[in-house]
Short mmCIF file of C-alpha atoms in Angstrom, two decimals:
data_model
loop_
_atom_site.label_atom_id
_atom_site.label_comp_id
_atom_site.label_asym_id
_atom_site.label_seq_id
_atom_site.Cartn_x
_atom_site.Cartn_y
_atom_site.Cartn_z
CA UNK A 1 0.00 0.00 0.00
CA UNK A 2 1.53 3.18 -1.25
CA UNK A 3 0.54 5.25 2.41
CA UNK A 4 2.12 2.92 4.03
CA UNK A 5 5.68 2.96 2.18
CA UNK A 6 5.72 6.52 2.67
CA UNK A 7 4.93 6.65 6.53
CA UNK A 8 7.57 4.19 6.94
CA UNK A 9 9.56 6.59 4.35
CA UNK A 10 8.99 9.50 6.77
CA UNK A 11 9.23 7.95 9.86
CA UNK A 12 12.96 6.86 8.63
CA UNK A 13 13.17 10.11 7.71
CA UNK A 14 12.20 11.97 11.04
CA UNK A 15 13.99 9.39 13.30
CA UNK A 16 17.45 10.04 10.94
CA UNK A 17 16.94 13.77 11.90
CA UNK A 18 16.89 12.51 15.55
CA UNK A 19 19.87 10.72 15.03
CA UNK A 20 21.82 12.99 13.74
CA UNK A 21 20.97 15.44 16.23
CA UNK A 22 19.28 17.94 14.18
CA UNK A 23 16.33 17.38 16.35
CA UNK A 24 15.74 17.36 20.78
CA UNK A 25 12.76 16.25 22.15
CA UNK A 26 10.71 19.95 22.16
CA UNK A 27 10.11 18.72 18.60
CA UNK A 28 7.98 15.81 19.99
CA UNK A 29 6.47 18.21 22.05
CA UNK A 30 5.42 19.57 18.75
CA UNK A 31 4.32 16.08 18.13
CA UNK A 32 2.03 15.57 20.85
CA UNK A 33 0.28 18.59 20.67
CA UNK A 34 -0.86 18.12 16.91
CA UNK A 35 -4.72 16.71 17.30
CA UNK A 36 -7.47 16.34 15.36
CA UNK A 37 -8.78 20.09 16.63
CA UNK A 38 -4.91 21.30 15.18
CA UNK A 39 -4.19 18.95 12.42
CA UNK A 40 -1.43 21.34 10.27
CA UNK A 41 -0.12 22.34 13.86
CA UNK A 42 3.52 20.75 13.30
CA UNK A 43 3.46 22.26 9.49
CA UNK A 44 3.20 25.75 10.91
CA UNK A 45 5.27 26.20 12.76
CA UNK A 46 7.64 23.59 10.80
CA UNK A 47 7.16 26.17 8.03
CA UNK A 48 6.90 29.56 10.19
CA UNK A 49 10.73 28.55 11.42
CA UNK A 50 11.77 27.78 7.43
CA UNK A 51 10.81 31.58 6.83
CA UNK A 52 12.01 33.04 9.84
CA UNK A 53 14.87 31.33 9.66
CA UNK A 54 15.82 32.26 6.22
CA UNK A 55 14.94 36.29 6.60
CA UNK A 56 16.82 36.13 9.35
CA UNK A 57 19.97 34.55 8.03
CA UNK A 58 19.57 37.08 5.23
CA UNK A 59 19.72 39.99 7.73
CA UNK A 60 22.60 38.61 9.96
CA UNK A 61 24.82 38.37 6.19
CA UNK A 62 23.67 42.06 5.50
CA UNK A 63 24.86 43.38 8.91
CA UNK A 64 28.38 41.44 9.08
CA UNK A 65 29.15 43.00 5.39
CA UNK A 66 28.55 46.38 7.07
CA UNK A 67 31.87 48.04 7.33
CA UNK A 68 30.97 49.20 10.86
CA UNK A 69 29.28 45.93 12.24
CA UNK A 70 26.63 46.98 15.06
CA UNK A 71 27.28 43.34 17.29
CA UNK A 72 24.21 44.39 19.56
CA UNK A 73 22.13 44.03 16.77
CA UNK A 74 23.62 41.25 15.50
CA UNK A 75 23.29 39.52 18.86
CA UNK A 76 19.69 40.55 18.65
CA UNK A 77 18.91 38.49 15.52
CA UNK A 78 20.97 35.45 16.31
CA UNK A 79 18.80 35.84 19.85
CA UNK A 80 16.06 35.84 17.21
CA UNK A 81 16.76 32.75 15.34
CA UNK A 82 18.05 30.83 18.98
CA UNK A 83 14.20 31.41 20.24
CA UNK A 84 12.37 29.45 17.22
CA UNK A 85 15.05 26.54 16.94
CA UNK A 86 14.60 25.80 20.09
CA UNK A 87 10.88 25.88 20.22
CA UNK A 88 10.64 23.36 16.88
CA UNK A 89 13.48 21.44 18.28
CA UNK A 90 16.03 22.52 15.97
CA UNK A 91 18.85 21.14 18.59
CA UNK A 92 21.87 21.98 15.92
CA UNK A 93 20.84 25.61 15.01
CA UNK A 94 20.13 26.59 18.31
CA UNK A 95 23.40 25.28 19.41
CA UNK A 96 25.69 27.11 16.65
CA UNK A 97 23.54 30.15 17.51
CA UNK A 98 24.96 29.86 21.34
CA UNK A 99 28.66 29.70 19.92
CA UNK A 100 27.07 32.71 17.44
CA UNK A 101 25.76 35.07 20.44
CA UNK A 102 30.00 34.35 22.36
CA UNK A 103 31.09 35.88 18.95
CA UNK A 104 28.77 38.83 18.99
CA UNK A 105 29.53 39.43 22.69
CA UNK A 106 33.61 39.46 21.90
CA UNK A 107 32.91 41.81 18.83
CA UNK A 108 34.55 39.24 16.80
CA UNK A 109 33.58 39.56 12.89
CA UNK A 110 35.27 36.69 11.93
CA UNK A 111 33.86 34.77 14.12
CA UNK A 112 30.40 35.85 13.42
CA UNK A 113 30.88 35.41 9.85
CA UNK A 114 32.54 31.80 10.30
CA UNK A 115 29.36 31.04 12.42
CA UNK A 116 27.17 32.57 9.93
CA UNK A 117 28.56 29.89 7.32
CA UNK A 118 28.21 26.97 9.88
CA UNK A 119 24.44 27.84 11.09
CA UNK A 120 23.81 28.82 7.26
CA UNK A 121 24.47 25.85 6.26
CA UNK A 122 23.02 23.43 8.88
CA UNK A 123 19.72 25.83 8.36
CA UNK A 124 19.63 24.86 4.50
CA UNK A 125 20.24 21.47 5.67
CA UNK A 126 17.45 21.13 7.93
CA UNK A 127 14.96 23.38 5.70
CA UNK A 128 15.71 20.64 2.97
CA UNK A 129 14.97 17.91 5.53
CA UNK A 130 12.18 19.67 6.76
CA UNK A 131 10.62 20.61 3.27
CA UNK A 132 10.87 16.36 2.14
CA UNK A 133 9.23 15.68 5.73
CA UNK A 134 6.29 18.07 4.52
CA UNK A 135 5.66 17.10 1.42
CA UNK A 136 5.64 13.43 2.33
CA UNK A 137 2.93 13.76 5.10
CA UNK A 138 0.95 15.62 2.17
CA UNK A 139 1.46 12.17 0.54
CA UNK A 140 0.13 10.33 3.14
CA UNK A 141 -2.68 12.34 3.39
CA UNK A 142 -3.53 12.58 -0.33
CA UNK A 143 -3.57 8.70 0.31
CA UNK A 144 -6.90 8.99 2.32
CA UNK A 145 -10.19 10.47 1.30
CA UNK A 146 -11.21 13.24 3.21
CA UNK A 147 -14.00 12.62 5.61
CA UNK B 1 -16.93 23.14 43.48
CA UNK B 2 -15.80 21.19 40.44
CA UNK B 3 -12.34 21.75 39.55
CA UNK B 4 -13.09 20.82 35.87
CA UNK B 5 -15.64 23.45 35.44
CA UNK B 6 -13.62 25.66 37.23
CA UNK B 7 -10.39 24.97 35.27
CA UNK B 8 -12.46 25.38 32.07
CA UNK B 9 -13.24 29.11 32.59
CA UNK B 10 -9.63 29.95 33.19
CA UNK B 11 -8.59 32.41 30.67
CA UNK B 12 -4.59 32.62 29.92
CA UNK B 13 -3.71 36.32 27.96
CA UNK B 14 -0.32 35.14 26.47
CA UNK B 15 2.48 37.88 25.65
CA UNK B 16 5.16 37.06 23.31
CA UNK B 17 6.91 39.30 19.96
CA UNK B 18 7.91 35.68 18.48
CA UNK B 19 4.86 34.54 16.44
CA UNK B 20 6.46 31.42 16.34
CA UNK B 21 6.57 31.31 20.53
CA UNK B 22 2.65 32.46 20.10
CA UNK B 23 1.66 29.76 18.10
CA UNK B 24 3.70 27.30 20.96
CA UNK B 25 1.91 28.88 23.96
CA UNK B 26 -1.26 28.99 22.24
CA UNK B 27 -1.32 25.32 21.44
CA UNK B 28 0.26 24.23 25.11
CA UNK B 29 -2.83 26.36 27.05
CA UNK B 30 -5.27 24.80 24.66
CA UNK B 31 -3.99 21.14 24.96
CA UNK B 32 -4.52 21.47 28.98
CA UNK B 33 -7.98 23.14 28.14
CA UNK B 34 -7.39 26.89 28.77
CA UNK B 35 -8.83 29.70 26.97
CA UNK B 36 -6.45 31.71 25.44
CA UNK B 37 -5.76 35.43 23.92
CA UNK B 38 -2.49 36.09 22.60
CA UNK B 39 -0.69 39.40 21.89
CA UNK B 40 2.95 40.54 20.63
CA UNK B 41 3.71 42.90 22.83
CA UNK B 42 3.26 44.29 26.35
CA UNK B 43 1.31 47.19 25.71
CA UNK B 44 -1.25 45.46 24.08
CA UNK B 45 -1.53 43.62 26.95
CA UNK B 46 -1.94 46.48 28.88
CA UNK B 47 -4.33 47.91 26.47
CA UNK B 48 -6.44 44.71 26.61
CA UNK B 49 -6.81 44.81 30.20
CA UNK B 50 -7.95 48.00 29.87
CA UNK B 51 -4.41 49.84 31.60
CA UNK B 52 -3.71 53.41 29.74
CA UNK B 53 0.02 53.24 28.53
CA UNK B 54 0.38 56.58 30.25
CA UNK B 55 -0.11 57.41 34.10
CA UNK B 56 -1.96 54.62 34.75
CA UNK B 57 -0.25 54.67 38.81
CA UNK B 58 -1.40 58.33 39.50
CA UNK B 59 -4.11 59.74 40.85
CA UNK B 60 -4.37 62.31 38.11
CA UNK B 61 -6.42 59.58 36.44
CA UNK B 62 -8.22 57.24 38.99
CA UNK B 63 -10.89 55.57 36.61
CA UNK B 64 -7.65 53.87 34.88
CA UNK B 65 -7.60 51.53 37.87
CA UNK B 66 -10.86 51.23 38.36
CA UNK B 67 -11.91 47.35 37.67
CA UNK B 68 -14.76 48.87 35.35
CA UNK B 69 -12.21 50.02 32.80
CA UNK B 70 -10.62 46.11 32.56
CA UNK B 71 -11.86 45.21 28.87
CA UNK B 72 -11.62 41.66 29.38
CA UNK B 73 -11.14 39.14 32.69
CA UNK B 74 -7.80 37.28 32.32
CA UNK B 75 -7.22 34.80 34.98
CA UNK B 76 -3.74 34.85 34.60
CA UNK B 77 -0.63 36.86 32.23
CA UNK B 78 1.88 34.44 30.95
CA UNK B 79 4.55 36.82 29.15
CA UNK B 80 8.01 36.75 27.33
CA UNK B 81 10.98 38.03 29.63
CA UNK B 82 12.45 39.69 26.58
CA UNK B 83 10.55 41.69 24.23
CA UNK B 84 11.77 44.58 22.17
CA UNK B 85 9.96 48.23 24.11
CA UNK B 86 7.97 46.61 26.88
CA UNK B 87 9.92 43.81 28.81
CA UNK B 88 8.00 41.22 30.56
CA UNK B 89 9.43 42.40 33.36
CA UNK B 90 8.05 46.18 32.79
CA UNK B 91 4.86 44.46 32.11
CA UNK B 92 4.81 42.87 35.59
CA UNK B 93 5.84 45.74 37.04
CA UNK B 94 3.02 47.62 35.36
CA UNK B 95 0.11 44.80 36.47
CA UNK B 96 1.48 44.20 40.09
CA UNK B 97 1.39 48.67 40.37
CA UNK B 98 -2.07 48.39 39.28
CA UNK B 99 -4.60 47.91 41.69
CA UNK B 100 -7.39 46.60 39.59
CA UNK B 101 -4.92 44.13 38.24
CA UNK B 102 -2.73 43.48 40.72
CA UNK B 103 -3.98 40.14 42.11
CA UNK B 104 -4.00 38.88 38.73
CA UNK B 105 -0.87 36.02 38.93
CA UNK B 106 1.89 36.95 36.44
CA UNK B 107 4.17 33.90 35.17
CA UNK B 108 7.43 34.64 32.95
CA UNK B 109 9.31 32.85 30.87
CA UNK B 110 12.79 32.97 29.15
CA UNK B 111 15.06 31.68 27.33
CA UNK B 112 18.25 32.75 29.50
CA UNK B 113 18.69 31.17 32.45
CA UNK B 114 20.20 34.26 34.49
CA UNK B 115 19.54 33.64 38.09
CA UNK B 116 19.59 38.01 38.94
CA UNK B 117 16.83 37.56 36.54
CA UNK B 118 14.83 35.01 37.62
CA UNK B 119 15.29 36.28 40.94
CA UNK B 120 13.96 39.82 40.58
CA UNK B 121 10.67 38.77 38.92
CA UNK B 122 9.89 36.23 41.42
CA UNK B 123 10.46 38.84 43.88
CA UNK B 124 8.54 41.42 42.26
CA UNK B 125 6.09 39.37 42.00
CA UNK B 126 6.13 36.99 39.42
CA UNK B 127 4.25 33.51 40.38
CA UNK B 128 6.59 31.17 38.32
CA UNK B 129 9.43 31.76 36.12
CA UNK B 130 9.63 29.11 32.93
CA UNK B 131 12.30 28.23 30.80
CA UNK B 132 11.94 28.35 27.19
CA UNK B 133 10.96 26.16 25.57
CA UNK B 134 7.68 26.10 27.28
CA UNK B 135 6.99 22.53 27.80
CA UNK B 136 3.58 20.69 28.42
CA UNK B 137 4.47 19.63 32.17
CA UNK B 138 4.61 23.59 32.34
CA UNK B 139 0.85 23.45 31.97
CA UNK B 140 0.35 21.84 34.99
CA UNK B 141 2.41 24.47 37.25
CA UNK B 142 0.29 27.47 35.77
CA UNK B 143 -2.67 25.00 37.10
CA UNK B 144 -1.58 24.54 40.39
CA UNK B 145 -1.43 28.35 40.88
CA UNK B 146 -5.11 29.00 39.40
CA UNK B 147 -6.55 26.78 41.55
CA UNK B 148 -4.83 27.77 44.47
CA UNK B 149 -5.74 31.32 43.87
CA UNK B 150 -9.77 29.91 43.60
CA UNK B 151 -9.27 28.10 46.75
CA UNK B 152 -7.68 30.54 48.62
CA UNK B 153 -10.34 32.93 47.91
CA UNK B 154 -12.44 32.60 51.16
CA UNK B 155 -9.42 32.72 53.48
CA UNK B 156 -6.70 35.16 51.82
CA UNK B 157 -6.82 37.79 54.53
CA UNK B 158 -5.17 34.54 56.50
CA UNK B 159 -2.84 32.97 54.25
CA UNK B 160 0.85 33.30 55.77
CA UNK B 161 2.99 35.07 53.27
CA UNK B 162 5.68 32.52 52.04
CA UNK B 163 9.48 33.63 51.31
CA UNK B 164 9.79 33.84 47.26
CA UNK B 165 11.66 31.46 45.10
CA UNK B 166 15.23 31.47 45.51
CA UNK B 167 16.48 31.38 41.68
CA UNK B 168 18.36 28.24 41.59
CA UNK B 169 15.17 26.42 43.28
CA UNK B 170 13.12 27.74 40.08
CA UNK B 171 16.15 26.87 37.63
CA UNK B 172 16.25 23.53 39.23
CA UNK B 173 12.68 22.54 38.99
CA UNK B 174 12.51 23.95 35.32
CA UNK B 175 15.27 21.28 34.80
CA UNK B 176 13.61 18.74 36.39
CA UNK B 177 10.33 19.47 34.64
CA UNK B 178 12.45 19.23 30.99
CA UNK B 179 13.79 15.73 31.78
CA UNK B 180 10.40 14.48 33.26
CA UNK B 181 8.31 16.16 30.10
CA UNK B 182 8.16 13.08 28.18
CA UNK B 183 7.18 10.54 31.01
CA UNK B 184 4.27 13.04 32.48
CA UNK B 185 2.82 14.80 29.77
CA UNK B 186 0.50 11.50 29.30
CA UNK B 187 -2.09 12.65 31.69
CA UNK B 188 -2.52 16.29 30.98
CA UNK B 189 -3.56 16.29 27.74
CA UNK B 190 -7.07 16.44 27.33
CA UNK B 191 -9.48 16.62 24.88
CA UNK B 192 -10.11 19.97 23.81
CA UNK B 193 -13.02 21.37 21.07
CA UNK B 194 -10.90 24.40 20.81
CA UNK B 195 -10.78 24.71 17.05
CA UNK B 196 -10.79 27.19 13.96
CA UNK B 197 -8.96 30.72 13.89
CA UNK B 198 -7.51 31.29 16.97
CA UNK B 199 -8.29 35.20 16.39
CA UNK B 200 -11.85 34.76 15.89
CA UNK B 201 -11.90 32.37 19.11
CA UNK B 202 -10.02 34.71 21.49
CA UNK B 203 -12.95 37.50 19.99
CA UNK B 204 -15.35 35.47 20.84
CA UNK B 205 -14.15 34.48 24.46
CA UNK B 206 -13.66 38.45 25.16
CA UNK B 207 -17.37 38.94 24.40
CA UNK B 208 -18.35 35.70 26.67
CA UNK B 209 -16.08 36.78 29.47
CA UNK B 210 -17.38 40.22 29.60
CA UNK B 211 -20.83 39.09 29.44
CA UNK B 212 -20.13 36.97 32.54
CA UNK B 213 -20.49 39.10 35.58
CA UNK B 214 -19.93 36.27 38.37
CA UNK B 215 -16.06 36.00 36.53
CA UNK B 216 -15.91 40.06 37.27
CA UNK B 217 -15.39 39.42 40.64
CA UNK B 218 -11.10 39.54 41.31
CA UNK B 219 -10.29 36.74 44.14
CA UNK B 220 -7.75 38.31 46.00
CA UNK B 221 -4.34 36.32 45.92
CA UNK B 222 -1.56 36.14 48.78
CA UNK B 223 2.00 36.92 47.82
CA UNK B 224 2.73 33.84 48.24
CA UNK B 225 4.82 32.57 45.43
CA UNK B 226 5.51 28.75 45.77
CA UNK B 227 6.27 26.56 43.23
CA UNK B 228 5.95 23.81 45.41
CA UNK B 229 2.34 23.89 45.93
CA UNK B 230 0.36 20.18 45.25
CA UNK B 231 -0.95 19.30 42.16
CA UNK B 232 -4.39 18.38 42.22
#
């Protein structure tokens, strides 16, 4: 049955993300509170924290080019981005934005833009994994007539 | 008194500038069958409660304080520490210098464990201090101080005052709350019919709430400030 190859394709998928510590456990949190009164519940906000995420990765590039780099507002956007990885769960964002924020309190622009590149990158990397998650519990639901 | 009926009325105003952290809190209160309102920013929750931005302390402008002005009854303020203008921490010290608001319990949350922090809230006032992320076994604190503001109603003039949290007590039990999430969250969620726009709910539960005039009436709460108080 084709729903079931994909929930055991995104169930591999989702427990890989575990594994490779992309995700903690606030994302089950997510989990559990997704019902039948909130069924897109994990979507939005899976999908608020792809957008968020990406403006605000966008913004942290345009302030470290600056040739005068204001750190306190720096700091204030990586504080930004900290808050919604760690309310999906994002365990490896939030922890390059901690090493991000000791870079932004030592004024150091080479370390900010090093960290920039790391967090950049494991963003893209989670978006992606996020994005195939998505689509495949669309899948799954195109799989069942709607009641 | 039931405590499920009485639970079911309680009505959580949520402040937070993170729409993402909204959209969290939101869900959490639901799940353990609160109502909910939720706002970006402190002085719309000041406006909501009906508290002018300006001079709402002095006597210049006593109807300000006046319970009559309070648009809507909130049972309790759950609020963002930090929050670009109005802290959460302004915003506490704004409800706890109002008298029509005052008794209304204030809980904070961050996501910066700084004890100085913690500290000051809880002794300004604060009932509870959360670290984010908010969890579901959170839920159950914000509970425990609800219903021990309802049953302390007929005797608050002789509740003993209790010393505030010390901040490494409210770190600690944060951290103990994070690792026992998983294995207790089990038996506080419960079925909820919250459903549709959120928006158009928390509209709708302003308009029932004002039109309610037994949930006027403001219990008065002690300063205590326990987190230790049974769960029911």
């Amino acid at each position: 049955m084709a729903a079931a190859a994909l929930t055991s394709q995104l169930n591999a998928l989702v427990n890989n993300m575990f594994a490779m510590g992309l995700l903690d456990d606030q994302f089950q949190q997510l989990q559990m509170l997704q019902d039948s009164t909130a069924p897109d519940f994990v979507s939005e906000v899976v999908t608020l924290f792809c957008d968020d995420g990406e403006r605000i990765i966008c913004e942290l590039s345009r302030q470290l080019e600056k040739p005068n780099v204001d750190f306190d507002r720096v700091d204030s956007y990586v504080h930004q981005l900290k808050g919604s990885s760690a309310s999906v769960g994002a365990q490896k964002v939030k922890n390059t934005c901690i090493q991000f924020r000791e870079f932004c309190q030592q004024r150091s622009r080479d370390g900010c833009l090093k960290t920039l590149d790391l967090v950049r990158t494991e963003f893209y990397d989670l978006r992606n994994k996020f994005q195939a998650m998505l689509q495949l519990e669309q899948q799954i639901q195109a799989c069942y007539p709607k009641h | 008194m039931t405590v499920v009926d009485a639970e079911s009325r309680f009505h959580v105003l949520a402040v937070d500038d993170s729409l993402i952290d909204r959209k969290l809190i939101e869900m959490l209160l639901k799940n353990s069958s609160y109502q909910v309102t939720t706002v970006d920013s402190g002085s719309k929750a000041l406006e909501l409660l009906g508290l002018r931005d300006e001079g709402d302390d002095s006597s210049s402008s006593p109807s300000s304080s006046s319970p009559d002005h309070q648009e809507i009854d909130v049972n309790l303020i759950i609020t963002d520490y930090c929050m670009p203008g109005m802290t959460g921490y302004d915003l506490l010290k704004r409800v706890k210098g109002s008298s029509s608001l005052k008794d209304i319990p204030v809980v904070i949350m961050s996501s910066e464990n700084v004890p100085a922090r913690i500290n000051r809230c809880l002794e300004d006032g604060a009932e509870e201090f959360f670290l984010k992320p908010v969890k579901l076994a959170d839920m159950k604190k914000l509970k425990s101080h609800l219903l021990k503001r309802k049953q302390q109603l007929p005797m608050a003039a002789a509740a003993p005052d209790k010393p505030p949290h010390k901040p490494d007590e409210a770190a600690a039990s944060a951290a103990a709350i994070a690792e026992a999430a998983t294995a207790q969250t089990d038996g506080i969620i419960s079925d909820c019919s919250c459903s549709g726009s959120s928006k158009r709910k928390a509209a709708a539960m302003e308009q029932e709430v004002i039109s309610s005039p037994d949930q006027r009436t403001k219990p008065r709460l002690s300063s205590t400030s326990s987190g230790l108080a049974v769960e029911t």
